[in-house]
């Protein structure tokens, strides 16, 4: 997971350094005075229980107060701590130099503890993580307190107030008092300072009952006359049920409060000679025993509450994952799922407002898709501004996430320099924020962001969960996009199939129509409508010889039929230039008679033509050719009646010839369409078997892997499944390209292929089916077979 981006340039990956919250100007001086006064009062209270030379006590709450002051207000408030410690010791009849040394030790102790918590533990002031609780116990209570104990004891010895022989005893009592200050006083102040929104009334009633029962039991056990009767029994352990009650129901806030109340009552009772720890020993020894016991109680409560809080957070995050999955499963689009996703994350993780942004690729900006916010709080203005906003890469929290593709965390958006909505967030009292990307591969498809009314520290576990949710939503978007593309492809395929079916039907209907029309035209001549019949038709009517010349596409003539006396008519070779007379008729589209009408006929005989007519075959303004009529009877010539009959015959013949052409074209089109349909049916039949072949292999090997999950079988099965899945994908690609089916073409991927591997793959694909039927399938192959040139996939199908 990417390292979260934190807004402040001075803020590292952990919780921002305390200087970010340090008061400025006149407030700074007032803060120092308040800290000094509180420290002084707490120190005087602790010194009233100093039973070791009236200077060292096992009860020292100022340690916790000083640590909390540094954590809340920053390192710059150290002068207030030093001033309070100096005044408390200077007024306790100690030399000024000794008071200065002790004050330095107390100040360094607080600064060192805060520094260790920030730099080493990544400390969170709410103590809601086990890491925070352990850090407070180990680094602050057990670690940093050695600084004050060492410097303070040394100051007393060097000042002549205590002998060097007492250094060890002084150090022990000093360290114990400071450690208890960090374990009891610091947690209760931190949790109350970072307490969130007000709990509901029933929870307040339960908290009141807890504190009331704790006070009653503590008074019985640690203070009052009853302790003389009960002191023979270890009743001090009745504190633990209250600590567990608080940890389970109220978290660190309740646990630290219970520990503080119980500790205060126990200390007061022990100092006054009551309770199980005041058993004939000195007050000093009784306090040491009590503080050790209360230390165990405090540590147990802190760790238990932290563990319970982490379990609750983990449970809520599991709920978030399930809710997001359910929202995506029940939604058809991201627009439908967005409100449920935002609400599930916001309510489960206790964030106040969330927004989902979608990348507008055309405008290259992020646009808000939806906004959700909780019922408590006035977020209408911020929600309206968010809905109307758009962000470019790097601008604001959504733009940063879009630019980096990694999650970003802002502890306080009000103080963030790159937050255009900061003024509106300040009015809505929104502070903490984090955002994460909706990703698919390397592409950022959108951004989710959430805001809280509390200043929040970065949470790596939450960001890891957010990254998983972002990837899940990205997969949902990609699946929907692929499904839409698949549906469009299927629609296009169905449309192309329908068009091909319509074309085939229309071609068949047209062919039938043209065949019927040609039949009627032919029958209207009372002769068969063929070029040969036209030539033979002219003989008994107009002459004893005739021929038909047809124009080809290249403008040349071909003699297609000759009838009559072959001695009288010389057949020209096909595909020759038309004679001048025929060429003139073809160009003009008008008949020609020789000799012209009205002139005397030419002398004929012996097969020499005496008269001729060349009549064009015209239909629809197109000249298809010409019919040549030759007369070889001497003294005979063609007259007007012959010409009229020839023109009518040519007109009908041209129509018949034209329709005959159309009929043949229709027949050819029908034959082509039927061939295409047969090719398509054959291809689809073949493809259905081809689709089932790899599917059988995949299903069979999946069953084998389920029953025989050994490593070798798994490796072999996964290889076979992957190979057949690729074959299935290729077949689907072939199915989508229906144009190849219509044209009757199927491309082959020709390349050198190892025939042994092809046969082995086919055998492996059939092996699961054979195993299921109890058959043993073996293949004995010659490794020296070598390679062949062909399509490996088609060859495998042939073998299968």
PDB file of C-alpha atoms in Angstrom, residues 503-631:
ATOM      1  CA  UNK A 503     -30.864 -10.356 -47.826  1.00  0.00           C
ATOM      2  CA  UNK A 504     -31.098 -14.074 -48.487  1.00  0.00           C
ATOM      3  CA  UNK A 505     -34.884 -13.998 -48.280  1.00  0.00           C
ATOM      4  CA  UNK A 506     -35.062 -10.968 -50.556  1.00  0.00           C
ATOM      5  CA  UNK A 507     -32.670 -12.568 -53.059  1.00  0.00           C
ATOM      6  CA  UNK A 508     -34.776 -15.726 -53.083  1.00  0.00           C
ATOM      7  CA  UNK A 509     -37.996 -13.760 -53.519  1.00  0.00           C
ATOM      8  CA  UNK A 510     -36.447 -11.654 -56.299  1.00  0.00           C
ATOM      9  CA  UNK A 511     -35.156 -14.714 -58.089  1.00  0.00           C
ATOM     10  CA  UNK A 512     -38.594 -16.304 -57.934  1.00  0.00           C
ATOM     11  CA  UNK A 513     -40.196 -13.105 -59.176  1.00  0.00           C
ATOM     12  CA  UNK A 514     -37.717 -12.682 -62.032  1.00  0.00           C
ATOM     13  CA  UNK A 515     -38.078 -16.314 -62.990  1.00  0.00           C
ATOM     14  CA  UNK A 516     -41.827 -15.924 -63.191  1.00  0.00           C
ATOM     15  CA  UNK A 517     -41.489 -12.632 -65.145  1.00  0.00           C
ATOM     16  CA  UNK A 518     -39.043 -14.232 -67.608  1.00  0.00           C
ATOM     17  CA  UNK A 519     -41.361 -17.168 -67.997  1.00  0.00           C
ATOM     18  CA  UNK A 520     -44.264 -14.854 -68.819  1.00  0.00           C
ATOM     19  CA  UNK A 521     -42.187 -12.796 -71.270  1.00  0.00           C
ATOM     20  CA  UNK A 522     -40.959 -15.919 -72.968  1.00  0.00           C
ATOM     21  CA  UNK A 523     -44.438 -17.317 -73.168  1.00  0.00           C
ATOM     22  CA  UNK A 524     -45.703 -14.042 -74.637  1.00  0.00           C
ATOM     23  CA  UNK A 525     -43.511 -14.751 -77.679  1.00  0.00           C
ATOM     24  CA  UNK A 526     -44.902 -18.254 -77.898  1.00  0.00           C
ATOM     25  CA  UNK A 527     -41.308 -19.363 -78.113  1.00  0.00           C
ATOM     26  CA  UNK A 528     -38.547 -20.105 -75.647  1.00  0.00           C
ATOM     27  CA  UNK A 529     -36.917 -16.814 -74.624  1.00  0.00           C
ATOM     28  CA  UNK A 530     -33.359 -17.687 -75.547  1.00  0.00           C
ATOM     29  CA  UNK A 531     -30.883 -16.133 -77.938  1.00  0.00           C
ATOM     30  CA  UNK A 532     -30.884 -19.276 -80.044  1.00  0.00           C
ATOM     31  CA  UNK A 533     -34.668 -19.267 -80.271  1.00  0.00           C
ATOM     32  CA  UNK A 534     -34.609 -15.644 -81.462  1.00  0.00           C
ATOM     33  CA  UNK A 535     -32.363 -16.646 -84.364  1.00  0.00           C
ATOM     34  CA  UNK A 536     -34.460 -19.696 -85.249  1.00  0.00           C
ATOM     35  CA  UNK A 537     -37.660 -17.672 -84.905  1.00  0.00           C
ATOM     36  CA  UNK A 538     -36.750 -15.319 -87.760  1.00  0.00           C
ATOM     37  CA  UNK A 539     -36.217 -18.002 -90.391  1.00  0.00           C
ATOM     38  CA  UNK A 540     -39.796 -19.018 -91.259  1.00  0.00           C
ATOM     39  CA  UNK A 541     -41.109 -15.496 -90.876  1.00  0.00           C
ATOM     40  CA  UNK A 542     -38.648 -13.180 -92.555  1.00  0.00           C
ATOM     41  CA  UNK A 543     -35.836 -15.041 -94.227  1.00  0.00           C
ATOM     42  CA  UNK A 544     -34.073 -18.244 -94.723  1.00  0.00           C
ATOM     43  CA  UNK A 545     -31.051 -16.989 -92.740  1.00  0.00           C
ATOM     44  CA  UNK A 546     -30.493 -14.884 -89.645  1.00  0.00           C
ATOM     45  CA  UNK A 547     -27.999 -14.325 -86.880  1.00  0.00           C
ATOM     46  CA  UNK A 548     -27.874 -12.635 -83.458  1.00  0.00           C
ATOM     47  CA  UNK A 549     -24.966 -10.472 -82.335  1.00  0.00           C
ATOM     48  CA  UNK A 550     -24.721  -9.626 -78.603  1.00  0.00           C
ATOM     49  CA  UNK A 551     -22.711  -6.723 -77.140  1.00  0.00           C
ATOM     50  CA  UNK A 552     -20.284  -7.728 -74.443  1.00  0.00           C
ATOM     51  CA  UNK A 553     -19.209  -5.478 -71.570  1.00  0.00           C
ATOM     52  CA  UNK A 554     -16.058  -4.445 -73.456  1.00  0.00           C
ATOM     53  CA  UNK A 555     -18.105  -3.069 -76.363  1.00  0.00           C
ATOM     54  CA  UNK A 556     -17.220  -5.974 -78.782  1.00  0.00           C
ATOM     55  CA  UNK A 557     -19.660  -8.236 -80.527  1.00  0.00           C
ATOM     56  CA  UNK A 558     -19.996 -11.963 -80.174  1.00  0.00           C
ATOM     57  CA  UNK A 559     -21.975 -14.076 -82.649  1.00  0.00           C
ATOM     58  CA  UNK A 560     -24.080 -16.181 -80.308  1.00  0.00           C
ATOM     59  CA  UNK A 561     -26.387 -17.908 -82.739  1.00  0.00           C
ATOM     60  CA  UNK A 562     -26.679 -18.596 -86.492  1.00  0.00           C
ATOM     61  CA  UNK A 563     -29.590 -20.139 -88.349  1.00  0.00           C
ATOM     62  CA  UNK A 564     -30.540 -20.767 -91.964  1.00  0.00           C
ATOM     63  CA  UNK A 565     -28.320 -21.610 -94.889  1.00  0.00           C
ATOM     64  CA  UNK A 566     -24.752 -21.717 -93.685  1.00  0.00           C
ATOM     65  CA  UNK A 567     -23.661 -21.257 -97.284  1.00  0.00           C
ATOM     66  CA  UNK A 568     -25.430 -17.943 -97.385  1.00  0.00           C
ATOM     67  CA  UNK A 569     -24.195 -16.718 -93.982  1.00  0.00           C
ATOM     68  CA  UNK A 570     -20.570 -16.689 -93.007  1.00  0.00           C
ATOM     69  CA  UNK A 571     -20.181 -16.976 -89.220  1.00  0.00           C
ATOM     70  CA  UNK A 572     -17.709 -14.468 -87.857  1.00  0.00           C
ATOM     71  CA  UNK A 573     -15.396 -15.504 -85.078  1.00  0.00           C
ATOM     72  CA  UNK A 574     -16.538 -14.441 -81.606  1.00  0.00           C
ATOM     73  CA  UNK A 575     -15.309 -11.359 -79.854  1.00  0.00           C
ATOM     74  CA  UNK A 576     -14.484  -9.357 -82.990  1.00  0.00           C
ATOM     75  CA  UNK A 577     -15.072  -5.746 -83.904  1.00  0.00           C
ATOM     76  CA  UNK A 578     -18.597  -5.276 -85.331  1.00  0.00           C
ATOM     77  CA  UNK A 579     -18.935  -4.754 -89.113  1.00  0.00           C
ATOM     78  CA  UNK A 580     -19.509  -1.139 -90.132  1.00  0.00           C
ATOM     79  CA  UNK A 581     -23.227  -1.641 -90.810  1.00  0.00           C
ATOM     80  CA  UNK A 582     -23.856  -3.322 -87.477  1.00  0.00           C
ATOM     81  CA  UNK A 583     -21.694  -0.726 -85.707  1.00  0.00           C
ATOM     82  CA  UNK A 584     -23.824   2.092 -87.138  1.00  0.00           C
ATOM     83  CA  UNK A 585     -27.034   0.474 -85.905  1.00  0.00           C
ATOM     84  CA  UNK A 586     -25.549  -0.111 -82.483  1.00  0.00           C
ATOM     85  CA  UNK A 587     -24.483   3.511 -82.223  1.00  0.00           C
ATOM     86  CA  UNK A 588     -27.733   5.017 -83.468  1.00  0.00           C
ATOM     87  CA  UNK A 589     -30.129   2.506 -81.985  1.00  0.00           C
ATOM     88  CA  UNK A 590     -32.157   2.589 -85.237  1.00  0.00           C
ATOM     89  CA  UNK A 591     -32.700  -0.266 -87.721  1.00  0.00           C
ATOM     90  CA  UNK A 592     -30.993  -0.340 -91.122  1.00  0.00           C
ATOM     91  CA  UNK A 593     -32.393  -1.900 -94.336  1.00  0.00           C
ATOM     92  CA  UNK A 594     -30.335  -2.768 -97.395  1.00  0.00           C
ATOM     93  CA  UNK A 595     -31.165  -1.845-100.038  1.00  0.00           C
ATOM     94  CA  UNK A 596     -33.081   1.025 -98.554  1.00  0.00           C
ATOM     95  CA  UNK A 597     -36.806   0.872 -98.693  1.00  0.00           C
ATOM     96  CA  UNK A 598     -38.199   2.016-102.088  1.00  0.00           C
ATOM     97  CA  UNK A 599     -35.173   0.955-104.110  1.00  0.00           C
ATOM     98  CA  UNK A 600     -34.979  -2.006-106.434  1.00  0.00           C
ATOM     99  CA  UNK A 601     -33.778  -5.262-104.914  1.00  0.00           C
ATOM    100  CA  UNK A 602     -30.316  -6.428-105.679  1.00  0.00           C
ATOM    101  CA  UNK A 603     -29.664  -9.389-107.841  1.00  0.00           C
ATOM    102  CA  UNK A 604     -29.218 -12.480-105.804  1.00  0.00           C
ATOM    103  CA  UNK A 605     -29.034 -16.161-106.040  1.00  0.00           C
ATOM    104  CA  UNK A 606     -26.617 -18.890-105.239  1.00  0.00           C
ATOM    105  CA  UNK A 607     -26.693 -17.909-101.579  1.00  0.00           C
ATOM    106  CA  UNK A 608     -25.833 -14.268-102.121  1.00  0.00           C
ATOM    107  CA  UNK A 609     -28.084 -11.990 -99.991  1.00  0.00           C
ATOM    108  CA  UNK A 610     -30.419  -9.809-101.981  1.00  0.00           C
ATOM    109  CA  UNK A 611     -31.709  -7.817 -99.008  1.00  0.00           C
ATOM    110  CA  UNK A 612     -30.858  -7.412 -95.310  1.00  0.00           C
ATOM    111  CA  UNK A 613     -32.189  -5.809 -92.100  1.00  0.00           C
ATOM    112  CA  UNK A 614     -30.212  -5.020 -89.015  1.00  0.00           C
ATOM    113  CA  UNK A 615     -32.565  -4.377 -86.070  1.00  0.00           C
ATOM    114  CA  UNK A 616     -31.197  -3.272 -82.679  1.00  0.00           C
ATOM    115  CA  UNK A 617     -32.119  -5.105 -79.466  1.00  0.00           C
ATOM    116  CA  UNK A 618     -33.063  -2.149 -77.241  1.00  0.00           C
ATOM    117  CA  UNK A 619     -34.556  -2.288 -73.734  1.00  0.00           C
ATOM    118  CA  UNK A 620     -34.763   0.583 -71.239  1.00  0.00           C
ATOM    119  CA  UNK A 621     -32.654   2.812 -73.492  1.00  0.00           C
ATOM    120  CA  UNK A 622     -29.855   0.244 -73.540  1.00  0.00           C
ATOM    121  CA  UNK A 623     -28.717  -1.491 -76.701  1.00  0.00           C
ATOM    122  CA  UNK A 624     -28.005  -5.122 -76.004  1.00  0.00           C
ATOM    123  CA  UNK A 625     -27.038  -6.118 -79.502  1.00  0.00           C
ATOM    124  CA  UNK A 626     -28.569  -6.532 -82.968  1.00  0.00           C
ATOM    125  CA  UNK A 627     -30.437  -9.118 -85.014  1.00  0.00           C
ATOM    126  CA  UNK A 628     -29.283  -9.439 -88.623  1.00  0.00           C
ATOM    127  CA  UNK A 629     -31.808 -10.708 -91.165  1.00  0.00           C
ATOM    128  CA  UNK A 630     -30.536 -11.904 -94.566  1.00  0.00           C
ATOM    129  CA  UNK A 631     -32.688 -12.625 -97.641  1.00  0.00           C
TER     130      UNK A 631
END
